[in-house]
Coordinates of C-alpha atoms in Angstrom, one line a residue:
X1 CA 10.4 -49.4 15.4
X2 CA 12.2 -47.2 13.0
X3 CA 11.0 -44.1 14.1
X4 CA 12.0 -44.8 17.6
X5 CA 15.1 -43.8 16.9
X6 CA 14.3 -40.1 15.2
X7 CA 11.6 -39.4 17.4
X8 CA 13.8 -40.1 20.5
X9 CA 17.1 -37.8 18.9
X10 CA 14.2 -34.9 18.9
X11 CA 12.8 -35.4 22.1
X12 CA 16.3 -35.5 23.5
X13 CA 17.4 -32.5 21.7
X14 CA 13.9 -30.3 22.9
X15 CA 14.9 -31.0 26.0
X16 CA 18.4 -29.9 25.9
X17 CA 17.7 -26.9 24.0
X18 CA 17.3 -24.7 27.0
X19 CA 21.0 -25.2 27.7
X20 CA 22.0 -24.8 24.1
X21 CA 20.4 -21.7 23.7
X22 CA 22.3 -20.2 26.8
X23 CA 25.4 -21.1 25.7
X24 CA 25.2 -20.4 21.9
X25 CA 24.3 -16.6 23.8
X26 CA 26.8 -16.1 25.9
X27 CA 29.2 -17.0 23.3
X28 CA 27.4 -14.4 21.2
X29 CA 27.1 -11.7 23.4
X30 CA 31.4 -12.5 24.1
X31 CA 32.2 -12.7 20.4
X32 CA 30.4 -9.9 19.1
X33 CA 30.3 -5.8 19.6
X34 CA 28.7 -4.6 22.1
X35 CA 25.7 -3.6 20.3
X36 CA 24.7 -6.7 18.9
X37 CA 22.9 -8.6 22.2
X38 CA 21.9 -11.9 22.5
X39 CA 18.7 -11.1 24.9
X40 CA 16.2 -13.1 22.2
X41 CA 17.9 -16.3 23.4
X42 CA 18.6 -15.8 27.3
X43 CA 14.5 -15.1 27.4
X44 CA 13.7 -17.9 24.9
X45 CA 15.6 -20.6 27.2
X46 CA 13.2 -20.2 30.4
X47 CA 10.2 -20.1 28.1
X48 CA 11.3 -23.5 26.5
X49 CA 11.7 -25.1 30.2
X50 CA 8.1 -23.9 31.2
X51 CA 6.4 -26.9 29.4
X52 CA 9.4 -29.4 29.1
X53 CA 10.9 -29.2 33.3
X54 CA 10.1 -29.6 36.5
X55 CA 9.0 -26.1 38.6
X56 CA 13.0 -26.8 39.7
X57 CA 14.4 -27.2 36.4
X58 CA 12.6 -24.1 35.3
X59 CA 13.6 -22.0 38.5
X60 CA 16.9 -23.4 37.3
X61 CA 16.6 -22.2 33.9
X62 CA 15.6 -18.6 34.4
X63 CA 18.6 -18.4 37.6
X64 CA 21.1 -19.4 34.5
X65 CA 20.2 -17.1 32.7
X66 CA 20.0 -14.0 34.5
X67 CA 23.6 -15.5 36.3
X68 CA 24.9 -15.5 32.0
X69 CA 23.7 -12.2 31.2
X70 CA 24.9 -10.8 34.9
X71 CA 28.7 -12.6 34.1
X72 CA 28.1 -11.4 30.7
X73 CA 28.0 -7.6 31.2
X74 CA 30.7 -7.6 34.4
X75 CA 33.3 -9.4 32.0
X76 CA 32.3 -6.9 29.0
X77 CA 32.4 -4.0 31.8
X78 CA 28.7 -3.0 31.1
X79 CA 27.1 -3.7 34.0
X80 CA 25.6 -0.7 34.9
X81 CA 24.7 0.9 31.5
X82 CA 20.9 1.4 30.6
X83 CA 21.1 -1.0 27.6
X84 CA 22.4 -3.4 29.8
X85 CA 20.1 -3.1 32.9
X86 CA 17.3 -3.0 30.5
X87 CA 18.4 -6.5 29.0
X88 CA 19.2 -8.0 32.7
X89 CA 15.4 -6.7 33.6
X90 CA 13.8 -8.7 30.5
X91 CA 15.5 -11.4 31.1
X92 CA 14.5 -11.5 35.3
X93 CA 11.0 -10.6 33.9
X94 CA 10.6 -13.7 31.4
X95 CA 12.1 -16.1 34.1
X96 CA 9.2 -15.0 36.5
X97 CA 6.9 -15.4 33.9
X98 CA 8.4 -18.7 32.8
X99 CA 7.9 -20.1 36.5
X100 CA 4.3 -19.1 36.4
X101 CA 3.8 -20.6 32.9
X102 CA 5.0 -24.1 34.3
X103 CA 2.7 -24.0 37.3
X104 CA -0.2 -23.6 35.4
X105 CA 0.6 -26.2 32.9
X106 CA 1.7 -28.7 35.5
X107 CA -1.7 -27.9 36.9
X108 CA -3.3 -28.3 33.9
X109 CA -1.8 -32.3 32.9
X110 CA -2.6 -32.9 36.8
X111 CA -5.9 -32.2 35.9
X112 CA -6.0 -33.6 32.6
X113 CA -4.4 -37.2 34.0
X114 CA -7.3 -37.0 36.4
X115 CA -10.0 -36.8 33.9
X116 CA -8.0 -39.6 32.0
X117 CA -8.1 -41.3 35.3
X118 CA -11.8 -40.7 35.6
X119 CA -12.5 -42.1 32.1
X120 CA -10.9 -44.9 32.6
X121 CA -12.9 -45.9 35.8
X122 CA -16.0 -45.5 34.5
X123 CA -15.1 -47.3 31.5
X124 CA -14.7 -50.4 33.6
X125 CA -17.7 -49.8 35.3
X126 CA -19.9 -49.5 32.2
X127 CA -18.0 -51.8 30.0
X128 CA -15.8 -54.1 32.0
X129 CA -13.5 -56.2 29.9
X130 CA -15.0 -60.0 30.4
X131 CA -13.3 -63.0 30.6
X132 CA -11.1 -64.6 27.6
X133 CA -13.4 -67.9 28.1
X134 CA -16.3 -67.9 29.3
X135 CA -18.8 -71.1 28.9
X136 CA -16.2 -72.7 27.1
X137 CA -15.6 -70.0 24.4
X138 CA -13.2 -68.1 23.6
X139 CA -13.7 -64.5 23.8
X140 CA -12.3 -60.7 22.9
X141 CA -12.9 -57.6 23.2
X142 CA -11.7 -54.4 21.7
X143 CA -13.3 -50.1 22.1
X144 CA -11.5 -48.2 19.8
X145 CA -12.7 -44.3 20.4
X146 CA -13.1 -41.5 17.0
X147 CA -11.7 -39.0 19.6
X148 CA -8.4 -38.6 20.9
X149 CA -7.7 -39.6 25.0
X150 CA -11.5 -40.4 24.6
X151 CA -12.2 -44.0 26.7
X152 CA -16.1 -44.2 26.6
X153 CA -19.2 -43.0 24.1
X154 CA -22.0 -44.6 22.7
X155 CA -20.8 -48.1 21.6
X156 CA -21.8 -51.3 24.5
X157 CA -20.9 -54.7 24.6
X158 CA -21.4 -57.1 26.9
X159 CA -21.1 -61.2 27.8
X160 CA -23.1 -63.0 30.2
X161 CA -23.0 -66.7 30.6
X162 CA -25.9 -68.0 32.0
X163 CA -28.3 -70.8 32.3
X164 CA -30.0 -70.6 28.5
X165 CA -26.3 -70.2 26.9
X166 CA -23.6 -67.5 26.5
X167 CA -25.4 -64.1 25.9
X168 CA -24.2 -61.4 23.8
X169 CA -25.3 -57.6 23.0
X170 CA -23.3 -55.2 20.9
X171 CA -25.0 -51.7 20.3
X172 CA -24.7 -48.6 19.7
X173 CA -26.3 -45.4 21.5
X174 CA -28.1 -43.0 18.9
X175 CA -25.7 -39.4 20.3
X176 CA -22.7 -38.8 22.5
X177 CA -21.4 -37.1 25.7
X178 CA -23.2 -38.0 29.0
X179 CA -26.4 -38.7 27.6
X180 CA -24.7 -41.6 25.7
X181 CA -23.2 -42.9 28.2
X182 CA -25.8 -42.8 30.9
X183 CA -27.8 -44.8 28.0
X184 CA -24.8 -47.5 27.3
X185 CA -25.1 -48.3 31.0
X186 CA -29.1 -48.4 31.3
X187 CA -28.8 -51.4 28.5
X188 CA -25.6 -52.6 29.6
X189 CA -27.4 -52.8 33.3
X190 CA -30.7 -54.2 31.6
X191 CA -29.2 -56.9 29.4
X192 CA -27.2 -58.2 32.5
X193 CA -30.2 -58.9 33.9
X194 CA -32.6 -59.6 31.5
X195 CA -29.7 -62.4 30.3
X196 CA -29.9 -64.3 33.7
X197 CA -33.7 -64.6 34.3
X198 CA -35.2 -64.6 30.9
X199 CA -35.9 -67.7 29.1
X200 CA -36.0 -66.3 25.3
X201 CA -33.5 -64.1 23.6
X202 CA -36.6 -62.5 22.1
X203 CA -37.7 -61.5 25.9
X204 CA -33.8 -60.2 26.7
X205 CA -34.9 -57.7 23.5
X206 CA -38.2 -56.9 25.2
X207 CA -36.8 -56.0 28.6
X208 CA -34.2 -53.8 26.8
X209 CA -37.2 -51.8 24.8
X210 CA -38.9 -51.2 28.2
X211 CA -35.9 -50.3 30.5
X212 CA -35.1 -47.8 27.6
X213 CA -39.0 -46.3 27.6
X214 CA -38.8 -46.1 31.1
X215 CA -36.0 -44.0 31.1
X216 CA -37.3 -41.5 28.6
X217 CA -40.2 -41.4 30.3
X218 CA -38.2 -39.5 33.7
X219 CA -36.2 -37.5 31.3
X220 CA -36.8 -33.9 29.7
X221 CA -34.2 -33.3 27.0
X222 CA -36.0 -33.7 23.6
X223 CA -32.7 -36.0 22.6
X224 CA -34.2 -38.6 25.7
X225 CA -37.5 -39.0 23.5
X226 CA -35.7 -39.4 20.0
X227 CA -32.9 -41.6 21.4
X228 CA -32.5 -45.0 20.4
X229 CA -30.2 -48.2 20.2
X230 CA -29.0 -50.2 17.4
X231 CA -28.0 -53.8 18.7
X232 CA -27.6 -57.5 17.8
X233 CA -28.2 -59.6 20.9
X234 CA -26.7 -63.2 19.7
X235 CA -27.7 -66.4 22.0
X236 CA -24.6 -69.6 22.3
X237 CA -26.5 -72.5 23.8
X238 CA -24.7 -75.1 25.6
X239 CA -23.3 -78.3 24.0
X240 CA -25.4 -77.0 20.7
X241 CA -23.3 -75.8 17.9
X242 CA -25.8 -72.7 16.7
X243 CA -26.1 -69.1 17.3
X244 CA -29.6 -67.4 17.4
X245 CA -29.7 -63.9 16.9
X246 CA -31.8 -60.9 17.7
X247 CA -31.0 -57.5 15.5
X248 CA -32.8 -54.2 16.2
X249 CA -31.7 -52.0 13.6
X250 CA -27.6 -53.0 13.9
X251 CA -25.0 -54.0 10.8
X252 CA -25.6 -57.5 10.7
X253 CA -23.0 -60.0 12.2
X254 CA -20.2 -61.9 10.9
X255 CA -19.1 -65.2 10.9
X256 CA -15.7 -66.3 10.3
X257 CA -15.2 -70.7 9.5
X258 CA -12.2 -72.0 9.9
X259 CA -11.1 -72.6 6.3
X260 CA -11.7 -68.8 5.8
X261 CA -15.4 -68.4 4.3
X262 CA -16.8 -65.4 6.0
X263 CA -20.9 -65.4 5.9
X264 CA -22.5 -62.2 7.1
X265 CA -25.8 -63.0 9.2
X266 CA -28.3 -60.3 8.2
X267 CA -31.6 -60.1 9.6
X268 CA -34.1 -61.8 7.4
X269 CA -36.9 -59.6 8.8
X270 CA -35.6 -55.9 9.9
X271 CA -37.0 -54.7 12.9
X272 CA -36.3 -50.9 14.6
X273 CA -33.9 -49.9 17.3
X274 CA -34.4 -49.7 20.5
X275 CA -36.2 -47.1 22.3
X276 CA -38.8 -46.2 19.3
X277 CA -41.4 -48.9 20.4
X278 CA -43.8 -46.0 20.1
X279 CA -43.7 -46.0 16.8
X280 CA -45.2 -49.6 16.7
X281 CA -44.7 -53.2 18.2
X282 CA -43.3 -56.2 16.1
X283 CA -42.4 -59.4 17.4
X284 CA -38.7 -60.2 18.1
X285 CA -37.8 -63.7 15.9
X286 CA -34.7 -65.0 16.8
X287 CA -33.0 -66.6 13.7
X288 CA -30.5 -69.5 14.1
X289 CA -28.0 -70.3 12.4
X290 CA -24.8 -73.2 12.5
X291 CA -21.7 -71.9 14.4
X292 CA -19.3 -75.0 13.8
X293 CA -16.5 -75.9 15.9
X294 CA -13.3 -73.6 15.2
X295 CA -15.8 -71.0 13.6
X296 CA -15.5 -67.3 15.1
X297 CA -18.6 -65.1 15.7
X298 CA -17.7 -61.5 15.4
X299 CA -20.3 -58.5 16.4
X300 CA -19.4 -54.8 15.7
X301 CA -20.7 -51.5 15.5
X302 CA -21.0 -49.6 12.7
X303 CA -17.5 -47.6 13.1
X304 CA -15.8 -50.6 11.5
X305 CA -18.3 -50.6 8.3
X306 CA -18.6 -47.0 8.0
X307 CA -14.9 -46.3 8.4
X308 CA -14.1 -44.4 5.1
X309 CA -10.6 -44.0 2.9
X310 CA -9.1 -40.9 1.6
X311 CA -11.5 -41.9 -1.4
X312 CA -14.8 -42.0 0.5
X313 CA -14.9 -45.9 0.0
X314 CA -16.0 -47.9 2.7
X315 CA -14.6 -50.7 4.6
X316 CA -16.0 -54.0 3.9
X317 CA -14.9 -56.5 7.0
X318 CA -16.0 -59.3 5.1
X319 CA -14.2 -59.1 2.5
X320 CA -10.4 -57.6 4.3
X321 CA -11.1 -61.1 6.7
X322 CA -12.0 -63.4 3.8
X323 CA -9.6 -66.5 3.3
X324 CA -7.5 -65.5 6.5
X325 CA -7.3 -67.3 9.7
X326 CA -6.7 -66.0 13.1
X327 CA -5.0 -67.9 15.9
X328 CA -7.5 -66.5 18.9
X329 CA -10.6 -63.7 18.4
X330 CA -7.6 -61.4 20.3
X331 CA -6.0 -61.7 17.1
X332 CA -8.9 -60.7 15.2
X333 CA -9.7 -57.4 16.6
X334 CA -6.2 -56.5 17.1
X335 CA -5.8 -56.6 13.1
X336 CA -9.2 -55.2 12.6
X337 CA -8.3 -52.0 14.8
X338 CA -5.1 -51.8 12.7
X339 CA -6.1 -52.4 9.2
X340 CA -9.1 -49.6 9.8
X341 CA -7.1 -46.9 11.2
X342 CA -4.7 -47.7 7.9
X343 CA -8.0 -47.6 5.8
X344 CA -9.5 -44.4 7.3
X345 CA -5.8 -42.6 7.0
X346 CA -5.6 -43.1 11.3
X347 CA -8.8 -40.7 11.7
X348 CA -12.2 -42.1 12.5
X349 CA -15.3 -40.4 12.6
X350 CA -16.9 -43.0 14.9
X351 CA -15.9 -45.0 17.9
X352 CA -16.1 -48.8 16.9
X353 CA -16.7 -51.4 19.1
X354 CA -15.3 -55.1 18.4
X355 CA -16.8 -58.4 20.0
X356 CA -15.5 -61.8 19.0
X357 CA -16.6 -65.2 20.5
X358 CA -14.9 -68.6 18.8
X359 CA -16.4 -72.1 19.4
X360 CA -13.7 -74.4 20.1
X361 CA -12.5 -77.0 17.6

C-alpha cells in the first residue's frame, strides 16, 4: 500500500504532462528572443497524448498546440516569416502523425485485450476452477504462469468426485505453446472420464497412457512422439481417512498435519511419465498412505520446487510450510504463490500449478 501513493502522483503527472509542456512553451517562446523557439515542446506534447488519450484527447492535443504556436507568432508579430511557418508546419505535421500513432495503438490493446480475452476462455475450458468442497473436502486451486499476461501452458489439474472417492491429477506437459495445451486438455478430457467409470486408480493411469499414444499416433511433429506427462493422480475414498497415490515421473506430494509436520509422499517404486509406454510397460501400484482429519494434501508441479533465488538455491516447500498452519488450502497457495515469486526475485522460469485438498477435522 505504500507505493500506491508514488505510483499514482506519476501516473497523474504523465498524464498531465501534455498540458504542461504547452504551457512551459508558450511562456518560453513569450519570455525569450525571438530566436530561441520552443518548437521541441509544442511537437513533444501530441506525441505524449498518442499513447496516454483518447483519439479526442489527442485531436485535442495537437489543435492546442498548433492554436499556441499560431497565438504565439501573431502576438510576437511573426506570423508570416519562414522560421515561423516552418515551426507552425512541424508542429501541424507531428499532430497528424500523433493522431495516427494513437489509432494504431488503440488498435493494438483492442487486440491485445482480445487475445487476453481469448486466454482466459480457454483457460476455463481446459482448466475450470472446481469447487471449494467437493465430497466433503475442502479444496483450492491456484495457475501461476512464468510468462507475463500468459493464462495457460503445460501445467493440468483437475478434481472429480466420483463413486470410488475424490480423484485428483496434477501434471505437467513435457513443451509449451499450442502443442501443450492441446495435450493438457487430451489428459484433462481423459482423466475426467477415466475418474468416473474406472474402478482402480491404477486403471485412471492406464487410460491416460493410452489416450496420450493415441494421440501421437495421428500427429506428425517429431515433439508429438517425444512428448510426455509427468503427474501424480491421488485417490480420497469416502468415509476412509487415506490417500492412495499414483506418480508417473512427477515431484512427489506433500502432506501438511495439523500440528505442522509436513511428510513428503515419494514414490516408493518410480515409474515414467506419460506418453513413453513404448519404451516399456510396468504396473501402476497405488501406494496408501494416512490423510488424518484436519491434514492438507497438497500436489504441485515442479515450478514451485524448481523455483530458484538470486543464488541458484532452490525452493524447498517442505521446509518454508513446516510448523505453520493454514486456516483453509486457499490460504495455502495464496502464501505459496507469494513466498516463491519473493524467493525467485518475482521472475519464474516455469508456470507452477498448486492443488490443495484438506480433510475436515
Amino acid at each position: 500500500m505504500e507505493q500506491e501513493g508514488p505510483i499514482s502522483y506519476a501516473r497523474t503527472f504523465v498524464r498531465a504532462l501534455p498540458a504542461l509542456l504547452l504551457v512551459v512553451g508558450a511562456f518560453y517562446d513569450y519570455l525569450t528572443p525571438m530566436q530561441f523557439s520552443a518548437a521541441p515542446l509544442f511537437t513533444a506534447a501530441p506525441l505524449v497524448a498518442a499513447p496516454l488519450y483518447s483519439r479526442r484527447g489527442t485531436v485535442l492535443t495537437g489543435a492546442a498546440s498548433v492554436l499556441v504556436v499560431l497565438a504565439i507568432h501573431t502576438r510576437l508579430g511573426i506570423l508570416l516569416e519562414a522560421d515561423a511557418v516552418t515551426e507552425l508546419v512541424t508542429v501541424v505535421t507531428v499532430a497528424v502523425l500523433a493522431v495516427l500513432i494513437n489509432v494504431l495503438v488503440r488498435r493494438s490493446s483492442e487486440q491485445l485485450a482480445s487475445q487476453r480475452e481469448i486466454a482466459e476462455a480457454a483457460q476455463r475450458a481446459v482448466l475450470p476452477r472446481p469447487g471449494e468442497r467437493i465430497g466433503g473436502f475442502a479444496v483450492a486451486v491456484r495457475y501461476e504462469a512464468a510468462q507475463a499476461d500468459a493464462f495457460i501452458g503445460g501445467d493440468l489439474y483437475a478434481v472429480q468426485d466420483s463413486p470410488h472417492g475424490v480423484r485428483l491429477i496434477v501434471g505437467d506437459v513435457r513443451g509449451k505453446g499450442m502443442g501443450a495445451v492441446a495435450a493438457v486438455a487430451i489428459v484433462i478430457g481423459a482423466f475426467r472420464e477415466a475418474a468416473e467409470q474406472e474402478a482402480t486408480l491404477e486403471a485412471v493411469a492406464q487410460r491416460l497412457e493410452r489416450a496420450l499414444a493415441r494421440e501421437g499416433t495421428r500427429r506428425d511433429s517429431v515433439d508429438a512422439f517425444e512428448g510426455f506427462t509427468t503427474a501424480v493422480l491421488a485417490e480420497l475414498p469416502h468415509g476412509d481417512g487415506a490417500v492412495r497415490i499414483v506418480n508417473r515421473g512427477h515431484p512427489p506430494p506433500l502432506l501438511l498435519h495439523a500440528d505442522g509436520t509436513v511428510d513428503a509422499l515419494p514414490a516408493r517404486e518410480p515409474a515414467l511419465p506419460l506418453g513413453m509406454g513404448e519404451l516399456g510397460t510396468w504396473p501402476d501400484r497405488a501406494e496408501q498412505h494416512g490423510f488424518p482429519a484436519g491434514a492438507t494434501l497438497l500436489l504441485h508441479t515442479d515450478g514451485l520446487s524448481e523455483a530458484r533465488d538470486a543464488q541458484g538455491r532452490f525452493y524447498d516447500p517442505r521446509a518454508r510450510l513446516a510448523g505453520r498452519s493454514f486456516a483453509e488450502p486457499g490460504a495455502l497457495l495464496s502464501a505459496l504463490a507469494a513466498e516463491v515469486r519473493r524467493h525467485s526475485g518475482g521472475f519464474l522460469t516455469d508456470d507452477m500449478a498448486l492443488l490443495a485438498v484438506r480433510r475436515p477435522s
